[in-house]
Amino acid sequence: MYDIKALYEAESISHGISLLKEHPQAQIIAGGSDVLVQMREGKRAGAELISIYGLDELRGVKLEEDGTIRIGSLTSFSHITKDPVIQKYINVLGEAVDMVGGPQIRNIGTIGGNTCNGVTSADSASTLFAWDAVIEVTGPEGVRRLPIHEFYIKAGKVDLRSAELQTGILIPKESYEGYFGHYIKYAMRGAMDIATLGCSVNVKLSEDKRYLKDVRIAYGVAGPIPMRAVHAEAAAKGLEINSDTIEKVGDIVLEDVTPRDSWRASKAFREHIARVLCKRALKQSILLAGGVIHE
Amino acid sequence: MSEKQYKLVKCIINGKAQEAIVDVRASLTDMLRNDYRMTSVKKGCEVGECGACNVIIDGECYNSCIYLAVWADGKEIKTLEGLMGPNGELSDIQQAFIDEAAVQCGFCTPGVIMSAVEILDSGKIYKREELRKLLAGHLCRCTGYQNILNAVEKTMYQRLGKELPDYLESR
Ligand code: FES
Ligand code: FES
């Protein structure tokens, strides 16, 4: 038995919003792989829960008419990995969420839950940052869309205002068209582990595939919330592709990352792997985009 | 303390339509064990780490300890009990666990076998490395996993009518 004071089950998005208005203290529960575990630990003991698990309209991936990829917030990690739209356009997202926990966790865990709890280590988050994802929230006043970097306010806190629900994650066409990316999770174990650091990179190459037209580098656990390495990205744009470029870009990320010491790893170690992972992910992204790296 | 809250949960368990009034605070593990006496569903960690409580819901594996019982309404659930033949026979995968000594204390076994069932029912062929990843949501304190992998891999080849690779043959 969980120490739940009351459970309200939303039957539709609008019903969910009115439940949130009626019970402002209540915690939203999606798949439960965070909320129920926290309850077991006593952290949310005695809480009221609003379950949105039954809202099947929030499940699934769709390619909209204008080319936007819409991921329903309740789509499970395993369904994202298996989805043909994801595989075709942003396969790296499917690969990234395939590194969450273990198989059973990937069946219950949702991408909406992963982003709403605001933690920096979320395996989906750095890749969503790297692809300029847009978060869609629905509340009493209607729908609001905001860039993912604005959605994250601080550790554990996201921009969900009163009675709002996250309903979708959108990747606009201009964010993915022509881009190829790679994610690396550094963790102590191959499964059931939280990232010591995660790095997601994607690139768009020039027509002749000799130059980096655009580079996007994002991190999890390199700061209190997921982040982009803006200095390194700016420096990378327009550079000719060769191994010096990769080294250089990877070294500049130190101007961006602000990891801390924790029991999982020291700041110094995280800074080290921030550079190494960036270089490896950049290299892999260039290869996926059809580029050749000259020594 | 507030009033207790209950909900009628109707679902199919191992092919049989069932219904019960369930306390909304119950996990699916609680419901399966207490209301239906499905004691193959073990309570290990109860925080989704070990896989001892793993069951199949609508064709996918879930740790039932972190799944609210009320969510099972309308779902089709399979537990290890459902693998038993009409006269109590073991299924091929259960027999393989015995043959390969993939069972020691047995506490993790029902959960691992249900993951194996999802893997085997897919009808696909997986490499050893892929099987490792597909079974990574289970902790076993006894066997060291090697025999578990052997049992699943052998059953996979047998079901598909394929020859066993050399490293599985010699036992
Ligand atoms: S008891 Fe459910 S995962 Fe351990
Ligand atoms: S056989 Fe004992 S825990 Fe696996």
Coordinates of C-alpha atoms and ligand atoms in Angstrom, one line a residue:
Chain A
M1 CA 0.0 0.0 0.0
Y2 CA 1.2 3.5 -0.8
D3 CA 0.7 6.3 1.6
I4 CA -1.8 8.1 -0.7
K5 CA -4.3 10.4 0.9
A6 CA -6.6 10.5 -2.1
L7 CA -6.4 9.6 -5.8
Y8 CA -8.2 11.4 -8.5
E9 CA -8.2 9.9 -12.0
A10 CA -8.3 12.4 -14.9
E11 CA -10.6 11.2 -17.7
S12 CA -9.6 13.9 -20.2
I13 CA -7.2 16.8 -20.4
S14 CA -9.8 19.3 -19.4
H15 CA -10.9 17.0 -16.5
G16 CA -7.3 16.8 -15.4
I17 CA -7.1 20.6 -15.4
S18 CA -10.2 21.0 -13.3
L19 CA -9.0 18.4 -10.9
L20 CA -5.8 20.4 -10.6
K21 CA -7.8 23.5 -9.9
E22 CA -9.9 21.8 -7.3
H23 CA -6.9 20.2 -5.6
P24 CA -4.0 22.6 -5.9
Q25 CA -1.9 20.6 -3.4
A26 CA -2.1 17.4 -5.4
Q27 CA 0.8 15.9 -7.2
I28 CA 0.4 14.8 -10.8
I29 CA 1.3 11.2 -11.5
A30 CA 2.0 9.9 -15.0
G31 CA 3.8 6.6 -15.1
G32 CA 4.7 6.7 -11.4
S33 CA 8.3 5.5 -11.7
D34 CA 9.4 8.7 -9.9
V35 CA 6.4 9.7 -7.9
L36 CA 5.6 6.2 -6.4
V37 CA 9.3 5.6 -5.6
Q38 CA 9.5 9.0 -3.8
M39 CA 6.3 8.0 -1.9
R40 CA 7.9 4.8 -0.9
E41 CA 10.9 6.7 0.4
G42 CA 8.5 8.8 2.4
K43 CA 9.2 12.0 0.5
R44 CA 5.6 12.5 -0.7
A45 CA 4.0 10.5 2.0
G46 CA 0.3 11.3 2.5
A47 CA 0.0 13.2 -0.7
E48 CA -3.0 13.5 -2.9
L49 CA -2.4 12.3 -6.4
I50 CA -4.0 13.2 -9.7
S51 CA -3.4 10.4 -12.1
I52 CA -3.2 11.2 -15.8
Y53 CA -2.0 7.7 -16.7
G54 CA -5.4 6.9 -18.4
L55 CA -5.2 9.8 -20.9
D56 CA -4.4 7.8 -24.0
E57 CA -4.8 10.9 -26.1
L58 CA -1.4 12.0 -24.7
R59 CA 0.3 8.8 -26.0
G60 CA 2.1 8.4 -29.3
V61 CA 4.3 10.2 -31.8
K62 CA 2.8 12.1 -34.8
L63 CA 4.2 13.9 -37.8
E64 CA 2.1 17.0 -38.2
E65 CA 1.3 18.6 -41.5
D66 CA 3.9 21.3 -41.2
G67 CA 6.5 18.7 -40.5
T68 CA 6.6 19.2 -36.7
I69 CA 7.2 16.0 -34.7
R70 CA 4.7 15.8 -31.9
I71 CA 5.4 13.5 -29.0
G72 CA 2.5 13.1 -26.6
S73 CA 3.7 13.6 -23.0
L74 CA 2.7 10.2 -21.9
T75 CA 4.5 8.3 -24.6
S76 CA 6.7 5.7 -22.9
F77 CA 10.4 5.6 -23.6
S78 CA 10.1 2.2 -25.2
H79 CA 7.4 3.4 -27.6
I80 CA 9.6 6.4 -28.5
T81 CA 12.5 4.1 -29.4
K82 CA 10.3 1.9 -31.5
D83 CA 8.5 4.7 -33.3
P84 CA 9.1 4.9 -37.0
V85 CA 8.8 8.7 -37.1
I86 CA 11.5 9.0 -34.4
Q87 CA 13.7 6.4 -36.1
K88 CA 13.5 8.3 -39.4
Y89 CA 14.0 11.9 -38.2
I90 CA 15.6 11.9 -34.7
N91 CA 16.8 8.4 -34.1
V92 CA 19.2 9.8 -31.4
L93 CA 16.2 10.5 -29.2
G94 CA 15.1 6.9 -29.4
E95 CA 18.7 5.8 -28.6
A96 CA 18.9 8.2 -25.6
V97 CA 15.7 7.1 -24.0
D98 CA 16.7 3.5 -24.6
M99 CA 19.4 4.1 -21.9
V100 CA 16.9 5.0 -19.1
G101 CA 16.8 2.4 -16.3
G102 CA 15.9 -1.1 -17.6
P103 CA 13.3 -2.5 -19.9
Q104 CA 10.4 -2.4 -17.4
I105 CA 11.2 1.2 -16.5
R106 CA 11.2 2.1 -20.1
N107 CA 7.7 0.7 -20.6
I108 CA 6.3 2.7 -17.7
G109 CA 8.4 5.9 -17.8
T110 CA 7.1 8.7 -19.8
I111 CA 8.9 11.5 -21.6
G112 CA 6.6 14.1 -20.0
G113 CA 7.4 12.8 -16.6
N114 CA 11.1 12.7 -17.4
T115 CA 11.1 16.4 -18.3
C116 CA 8.5 17.7 -15.7
N117 CA 10.5 16.5 -12.7
G118 CA 13.2 19.0 -13.7
V119 CA 16.2 16.8 -13.0
T120 CA 19.4 17.4 -14.9
S121 CA 20.2 13.7 -15.4
A122 CA 17.1 12.9 -17.4
D123 CA 18.3 10.9 -20.4
S124 CA 15.7 12.5 -22.6
A125 CA 16.4 16.1 -21.6
S126 CA 19.8 16.8 -23.1
T127 CA 18.8 15.4 -26.4
L128 CA 15.6 17.5 -26.4
F129 CA 17.7 20.5 -25.5
A130 CA 20.0 19.6 -28.4
W131 CA 17.1 19.6 -30.9
D132 CA 15.5 22.8 -29.7
A133 CA 12.4 21.0 -28.5
V134 CA 9.3 23.0 -27.7
I135 CA 7.2 22.1 -24.6
E136 CA 3.5 22.4 -24.9
V137 CA 1.5 22.9 -21.7
T138 CA -2.2 23.1 -21.4
G139 CA -4.0 24.9 -18.6
P140 CA -7.1 26.8 -17.7
E141 CA -6.1 29.6 -20.0
G142 CA -5.4 27.3 -22.9
V143 CA -2.3 26.1 -24.6
R144 CA 1.2 27.6 -24.1
R145 CA 4.3 26.7 -26.0
L146 CA 7.8 27.5 -24.8
P147 CA 11.4 26.5 -25.7
I148 CA 12.6 23.7 -23.5
H149 CA 15.4 25.8 -22.0
E150 CA 12.8 28.2 -20.7
F151 CA 10.7 25.4 -19.4
Y152 CA 13.5 24.4 -17.0
I153 CA 13.7 27.1 -14.3
K154 CA 16.1 25.5 -11.8
A155 CA 16.9 22.1 -10.4
G156 CA 13.6 20.3 -9.8
K157 CA 11.5 23.3 -10.9
V158 CA 9.9 23.6 -14.3
D159 CA 7.6 26.3 -15.7
L160 CA 4.3 24.6 -15.0
R161 CA 1.9 27.1 -13.6
S162 CA -1.1 26.4 -11.4
A163 CA -3.4 23.8 -12.9
E164 CA -1.2 23.3 -16.0
L165 CA -0.3 19.9 -17.5
Q166 CA 2.5 19.2 -20.0
T167 CA 0.6 17.8 -23.0
G168 CA 3.3 17.4 -25.7
I169 CA 6.8 17.9 -26.8
L170 CA 7.3 19.3 -30.3
I171 CA 10.3 19.2 -32.5
P172 CA 9.8 21.7 -35.4
K173 CA 10.9 20.8 -38.9
E174 CA 13.7 23.4 -39.0
S175 CA 15.2 21.9 -35.8
Y176 CA 15.7 18.4 -37.3
E177 CA 15.8 18.7 -41.1
G178 CA 19.3 18.0 -42.2
Y179 CA 20.6 17.4 -38.7
F180 CA 22.2 14.2 -37.4
G181 CA 23.0 13.5 -33.8
H182 CA 24.5 11.2 -31.3
Y183 CA 24.0 10.8 -27.5
I184 CA 26.5 9.4 -25.0
K185 CA 25.5 8.5 -21.5
Y186 CA 28.4 8.0 -19.1
A187 CA 27.3 5.9 -16.2
M188 CA 28.9 3.4 -13.9
R189 CA 26.7 0.5 -15.0
G190 CA 25.1 -0.6 -18.2
A191 CA 21.6 -0.5 -16.9
M192 CA 19.5 0.8 -14.0
D193 CA 21.8 3.7 -13.5
I194 CA 21.7 7.5 -13.6
A195 CA 24.0 9.4 -15.8
T196 CA 27.2 10.7 -14.3
L197 CA 27.1 13.0 -17.3
G198 CA 25.2 12.9 -20.6
C199 CA 26.2 14.6 -23.8
S200 CA 24.0 15.0 -26.9
V201 CA 25.4 16.6 -30.1
N202 CA 24.0 17.1 -33.5
V203 CA 25.3 18.7 -36.6
K204 CA 24.3 20.0 -40.0
L205 CA 27.0 20.0 -42.6
S206 CA 27.5 22.2 -45.6
E207 CA 26.4 20.9 -49.0
D208 CA 29.9 19.6 -49.8
K209 CA 30.1 18.1 -46.3
R210 CA 33.4 19.8 -45.6
Y211 CA 32.2 22.4 -43.1
L212 CA 30.1 22.5 -40.0
K213 CA 27.1 24.6 -40.9
D214 CA 25.5 24.2 -37.5
V215 CA 26.5 22.4 -34.3
R216 CA 24.3 21.9 -31.2
I217 CA 25.8 20.5 -28.0
A218 CA 23.7 19.8 -24.9
Y219 CA 24.5 18.3 -21.6
G220 CA 22.8 16.6 -18.6
V221 CA 24.5 16.8 -15.2
A222 CA 26.9 19.4 -16.4
G223 CA 25.0 22.0 -14.3
P224 CA 21.9 22.1 -12.1
I225 CA 19.6 21.7 -15.2
P226 CA 20.2 20.4 -18.7
M227 CA 22.1 23.0 -20.8
R228 CA 23.6 23.9 -24.1
A229 CA 27.3 24.7 -24.6
V230 CA 26.7 28.0 -26.3
H231 CA 30.3 29.1 -26.5
A232 CA 31.5 25.9 -28.0
E233 CA 28.6 25.9 -30.5
A234 CA 29.4 29.5 -31.6
A235 CA 33.0 28.6 -32.1
A236 CA 32.2 25.5 -34.1
K237 CA 30.0 27.1 -36.7
G238 CA 31.6 27.4 -40.1
L239 CA 34.7 25.4 -39.2
E240 CA 36.2 23.0 -41.6
I241 CA 35.8 19.4 -40.6
N242 CA 39.0 17.8 -39.3
S243 CA 40.3 16.3 -36.1
D244 CA 41.7 19.7 -34.9
T245 CA 38.3 21.2 -35.1
I246 CA 36.8 18.4 -33.0
E247 CA 39.6 18.8 -30.4
K248 CA 39.1 22.6 -30.3
V249 CA 35.3 22.5 -30.0
G250 CA 35.5 19.8 -27.3
D251 CA 37.9 21.9 -25.3
I252 CA 35.8 25.1 -25.4
V253 CA 32.9 23.4 -23.6
L254 CA 34.7 24.1 -20.4
E255 CA 33.6 27.7 -20.8
D256 CA 30.0 26.4 -20.7
V257 CA 29.7 23.5 -18.3
T258 CA 29.4 24.0 -14.5
P259 CA 29.3 20.6 -13.0
R260 CA 29.6 20.0 -9.3
D261 CA 31.1 17.5 -7.0
S262 CA 28.7 14.7 -5.9
W263 CA 29.0 11.2 -4.6
R264 CA 28.7 10.0 -8.1
A265 CA 31.7 11.9 -9.5
S266 CA 33.9 14.9 -8.8
K267 CA 33.6 18.2 -10.6
A268 CA 37.1 17.6 -12.1
F269 CA 36.1 14.2 -13.5
R270 CA 32.9 15.6 -14.9
E271 CA 34.8 18.4 -16.6
H272 CA 37.1 15.9 -18.1
I273 CA 34.4 13.7 -19.5
A274 CA 32.4 16.7 -20.7
R275 CA 35.2 17.4 -23.1
V276 CA 35.8 13.7 -24.1
L277 CA 32.1 13.0 -24.6
C278 CA 31.6 16.1 -26.7
K279 CA 34.5 15.2 -29.0
R280 CA 33.2 11.6 -29.4
A281 CA 29.6 12.6 -30.0
L282 CA 30.6 15.3 -32.4
K283 CA 32.8 12.9 -34.3
Q284 CA 30.0 10.4 -34.5
S285 CA 27.4 13.0 -35.5
I286 CA 29.7 14.2 -38.4
L287 CA 30.1 10.6 -39.6
L288 CA 26.3 10.0 -39.4
A289 CA 25.8 13.2 -41.5
G290 CA 28.1 11.7 -44.1
G291 CA 31.1 13.8 -43.3
V292 CA 34.7 12.6 -43.4
I293 CA 37.2 13.5 -40.7
H294 CA 40.7 14.2 -41.9
E295 CA 43.6 13.9 -39.5
Chain B
M1 CA -6.9 10.3 8.5
S2 CA -9.2 10.7 5.5
E3 CA -11.9 8.2 4.3
K4 CA -10.6 5.1 2.6
Q5 CA -11.1 5.1 -1.1
Y6 CA -12.0 2.1 -3.2
K7 CA -12.4 1.4 -6.9
L8 CA -13.9 -1.5 -8.9
V9 CA -11.1 -2.9 -11.0
K10 CA -12.0 -5.2 -13.9
C11 CA -9.3 -6.9 -15.8
I12 CA -8.3 -10.1 -17.4
I13 CA -5.7 -12.1 -15.5
N14 CA -4.1 -15.1 -17.2
G15 CA -7.0 -15.3 -19.6
K16 CA -9.8 -15.1 -17.1
A17 CA -12.1 -12.1 -16.6
Q18 CA -11.8 -10.9 -13.0
E19 CA -13.0 -8.1 -10.9
A20 CA -12.4 -6.8 -7.4
I21 CA -13.0 -3.8 -5.2
V22 CA -9.5 -2.4 -4.6
D23 CA -8.1 0.1 -2.2
V24 CA -6.7 2.9 -4.4
R25 CA -3.5 2.9 -2.4
A26 CA -2.7 -0.6 -3.5
S27 CA 0.0 -1.5 -6.0
L28 CA -0.7 -4.0 -8.7
T29 CA 1.6 -6.4 -6.7
D30 CA -0.7 -5.9 -3.7
M31 CA -3.8 -6.7 -5.8
L32 CA -2.3 -9.7 -7.5
R33 CA -1.0 -11.2 -4.3
N34 CA -3.7 -10.4 -1.9
D35 CA -6.9 -10.5 -4.0
Y36 CA -5.9 -13.2 -6.5
R37 CA -3.3 -15.2 -4.6
M38 CA -0.8 -14.8 -7.5
T39 CA 2.1 -15.4 -5.2
S40 CA 4.6 -15.8 -8.1
V41 CA 4.6 -12.0 -8.1
K42 CA 7.3 -11.2 -5.5
K43 CA 7.9 -8.2 -3.4
G44 CA 11.6 -7.5 -3.6
C45 CA 12.6 -3.9 -3.5
E46 CA 9.2 -2.4 -4.1
V47 CA 10.8 0.6 -5.8
G48 CA 11.1 -0.7 -9.4
E49 CA 14.8 -1.8 -9.2
C50 CA 14.9 -5.5 -9.0
G51 CA 12.2 -6.9 -11.3
A52 CA 10.9 -9.6 -8.8
C53 CA 7.3 -8.3 -9.3
N54 CA 7.5 -8.1 -13.1
V55 CA 4.2 -9.1 -14.9
I56 CA 3.0 -8.6 -18.5
I57 CA 0.3 -6.0 -19.1
D58 CA -1.1 -5.8 -22.6
G59 CA 1.9 -7.5 -23.9
E60 CA 4.6 -5.4 -22.2
C61 CA 6.6 -6.0 -19.0
Y62 CA 6.0 -3.8 -16.0
N63 CA 7.2 -3.8 -12.4
S64 CA 3.9 -4.3 -10.7
C65 CA 5.2 -2.8 -7.4
I66 CA 5.3 0.7 -9.0
Y67 CA 2.0 0.3 -10.9
L68 CA -1.2 1.4 -9.2
A69 CA -3.7 -1.4 -9.0
V70 CA -6.4 0.9 -10.2
W71 CA -4.5 1.4 -13.5
A72 CA -5.1 -2.3 -14.2
D73 CA -8.7 -1.6 -15.0
G74 CA -9.5 -2.8 -18.5
K75 CA -6.0 -4.4 -19.0
E76 CA -4.9 -7.9 -19.7
I77 CA -2.4 -9.2 -17.2
K78 CA -0.2 -12.3 -17.4
T79 CA 1.7 -13.7 -14.4
L80 CA 3.8 -16.8 -14.1
E81 CA 0.8 -18.8 -13.0
G82 CA -0.6 -18.3 -16.5
L83 CA 2.2 -20.4 -18.0
M84 CA 1.0 -23.6 -16.4
G85 CA -0.5 -26.2 -18.8
P86 CA -4.0 -27.7 -18.2
N87 CA -2.5 -30.6 -16.1
G88 CA 0.0 -28.5 -14.3
E89 CA 2.8 -28.9 -16.9
L90 CA 5.6 -26.5 -17.0
S91 CA 6.2 -24.4 -20.0
D92 CA 9.3 -24.7 -22.1
I93 CA 11.0 -21.7 -20.6
Q94 CA 10.3 -22.9 -17.1
Q95 CA 11.7 -26.3 -17.9
A96 CA 14.8 -24.7 -19.5
F97 CA 15.4 -22.8 -16.3
I98 CA 15.5 -26.1 -14.4
D99 CA 17.6 -27.8 -17.0
E100 CA 20.1 -25.0 -17.1
A101 CA 20.2 -24.6 -13.3
A102 CA 19.0 -21.0 -13.8
V103 CA 17.1 -21.2 -10.6
Q104 CA 18.7 -21.3 -7.2
C105 CA 16.6 -19.7 -4.4
G106 CA 13.9 -18.9 -7.0
F107 CA 12.9 -15.5 -5.7
C108 CA 13.8 -13.6 -8.9
T109 CA 12.7 -16.4 -11.2
P110 CA 9.1 -15.6 -11.9
G111 CA 9.9 -12.0 -12.8
V112 CA 12.8 -13.0 -15.1
I113 CA 10.7 -15.7 -16.7
M114 CA 8.0 -13.1 -17.5
S115 CA 10.6 -10.9 -19.2
A116 CA 11.7 -14.0 -21.1
V117 CA 8.1 -14.7 -22.2
E118 CA 7.9 -11.2 -23.7
I119 CA 11.2 -11.7 -25.5
L120 CA 10.3 -15.2 -26.7
D121 CA 6.8 -14.2 -27.8
S122 CA 8.2 -11.5 -30.1
G123 CA 9.4 -14.4 -32.3
K124 CA 12.6 -12.5 -33.0
I125 CA 16.1 -13.8 -32.7
Y126 CA 18.4 -11.9 -30.5
K127 CA 22.1 -11.9 -29.9
R128 CA 23.5 -12.6 -26.5
E129 CA 24.3 -8.9 -26.0
E130 CA 20.8 -7.9 -26.9
L131 CA 19.4 -10.5 -24.5
R132 CA 21.6 -9.1 -21.7
K133 CA 20.1 -5.7 -22.3
L134 CA 16.5 -7.1 -22.5
L135 CA 17.0 -8.9 -19.2
A136 CA 18.8 -6.0 -17.5
G137 CA 15.8 -5.1 -15.4
H138 CA 16.3 -8.0 -13.1
L139 CA 18.5 -8.6 -10.1
C140 CA 19.5 -12.1 -9.2
R141 CA 21.5 -12.6 -6.1
C142 CA 22.2 -16.3 -6.8
T143 CA 22.9 -17.5 -10.3
G144 CA 25.3 -14.9 -11.7
Y145 CA 23.0 -14.6 -14.7
Q146 CA 25.0 -16.9 -17.0
N147 CA 22.6 -19.8 -16.7
I148 CA 19.6 -17.5 -17.0
L149 CA 20.9 -16.2 -20.3
N150 CA 21.6 -19.8 -21.4
A151 CA 18.1 -20.9 -20.6
V152 CA 16.5 -18.0 -22.4
E153 CA 18.8 -18.2 -25.4
K154 CA 18.3 -22.0 -25.8
T155 CA 14.5 -21.7 -25.6
M156 CA 14.6 -18.9 -28.2
Y157 CA 16.5 -21.1 -30.7
Q158 CA 14.3 -24.1 -29.9
R159 CA 11.1 -22.3 -30.4
L160 CA 12.3 -21.0 -33.8
G161 CA 13.4 -24.5 -34.8
K162 CA 17.0 -23.2 -35.2
E163 CA 20.2 -25.0 -34.4
L164 CA 22.0 -23.9 -31.2
P165 CA 25.2 -22.0 -31.5
D166 CA 28.3 -24.0 -30.5
Y167 CA 28.8 -22.2 -27.2
L168 CA 25.3 -23.3 -26.0
E169 CA 25.6 -26.9 -27.3
S170 CA 28.2 -28.5 -25.1
R171 CA 26.4 -29.2 -21.9
Ligands
FES1 S1 9.7 -5.5 -6.2 FE1 9.1 -4.5 -7.9 S2 11.0 -4.1 -8.9 FE2 11.6 -4.9 -7.0
FES2 S1 17.8 -17.5 -8.0 FE1 18.0 -16.5 -6.1 S2 17.7 -14.4 -6.7 FE2 17.8 -15.3 -8.6

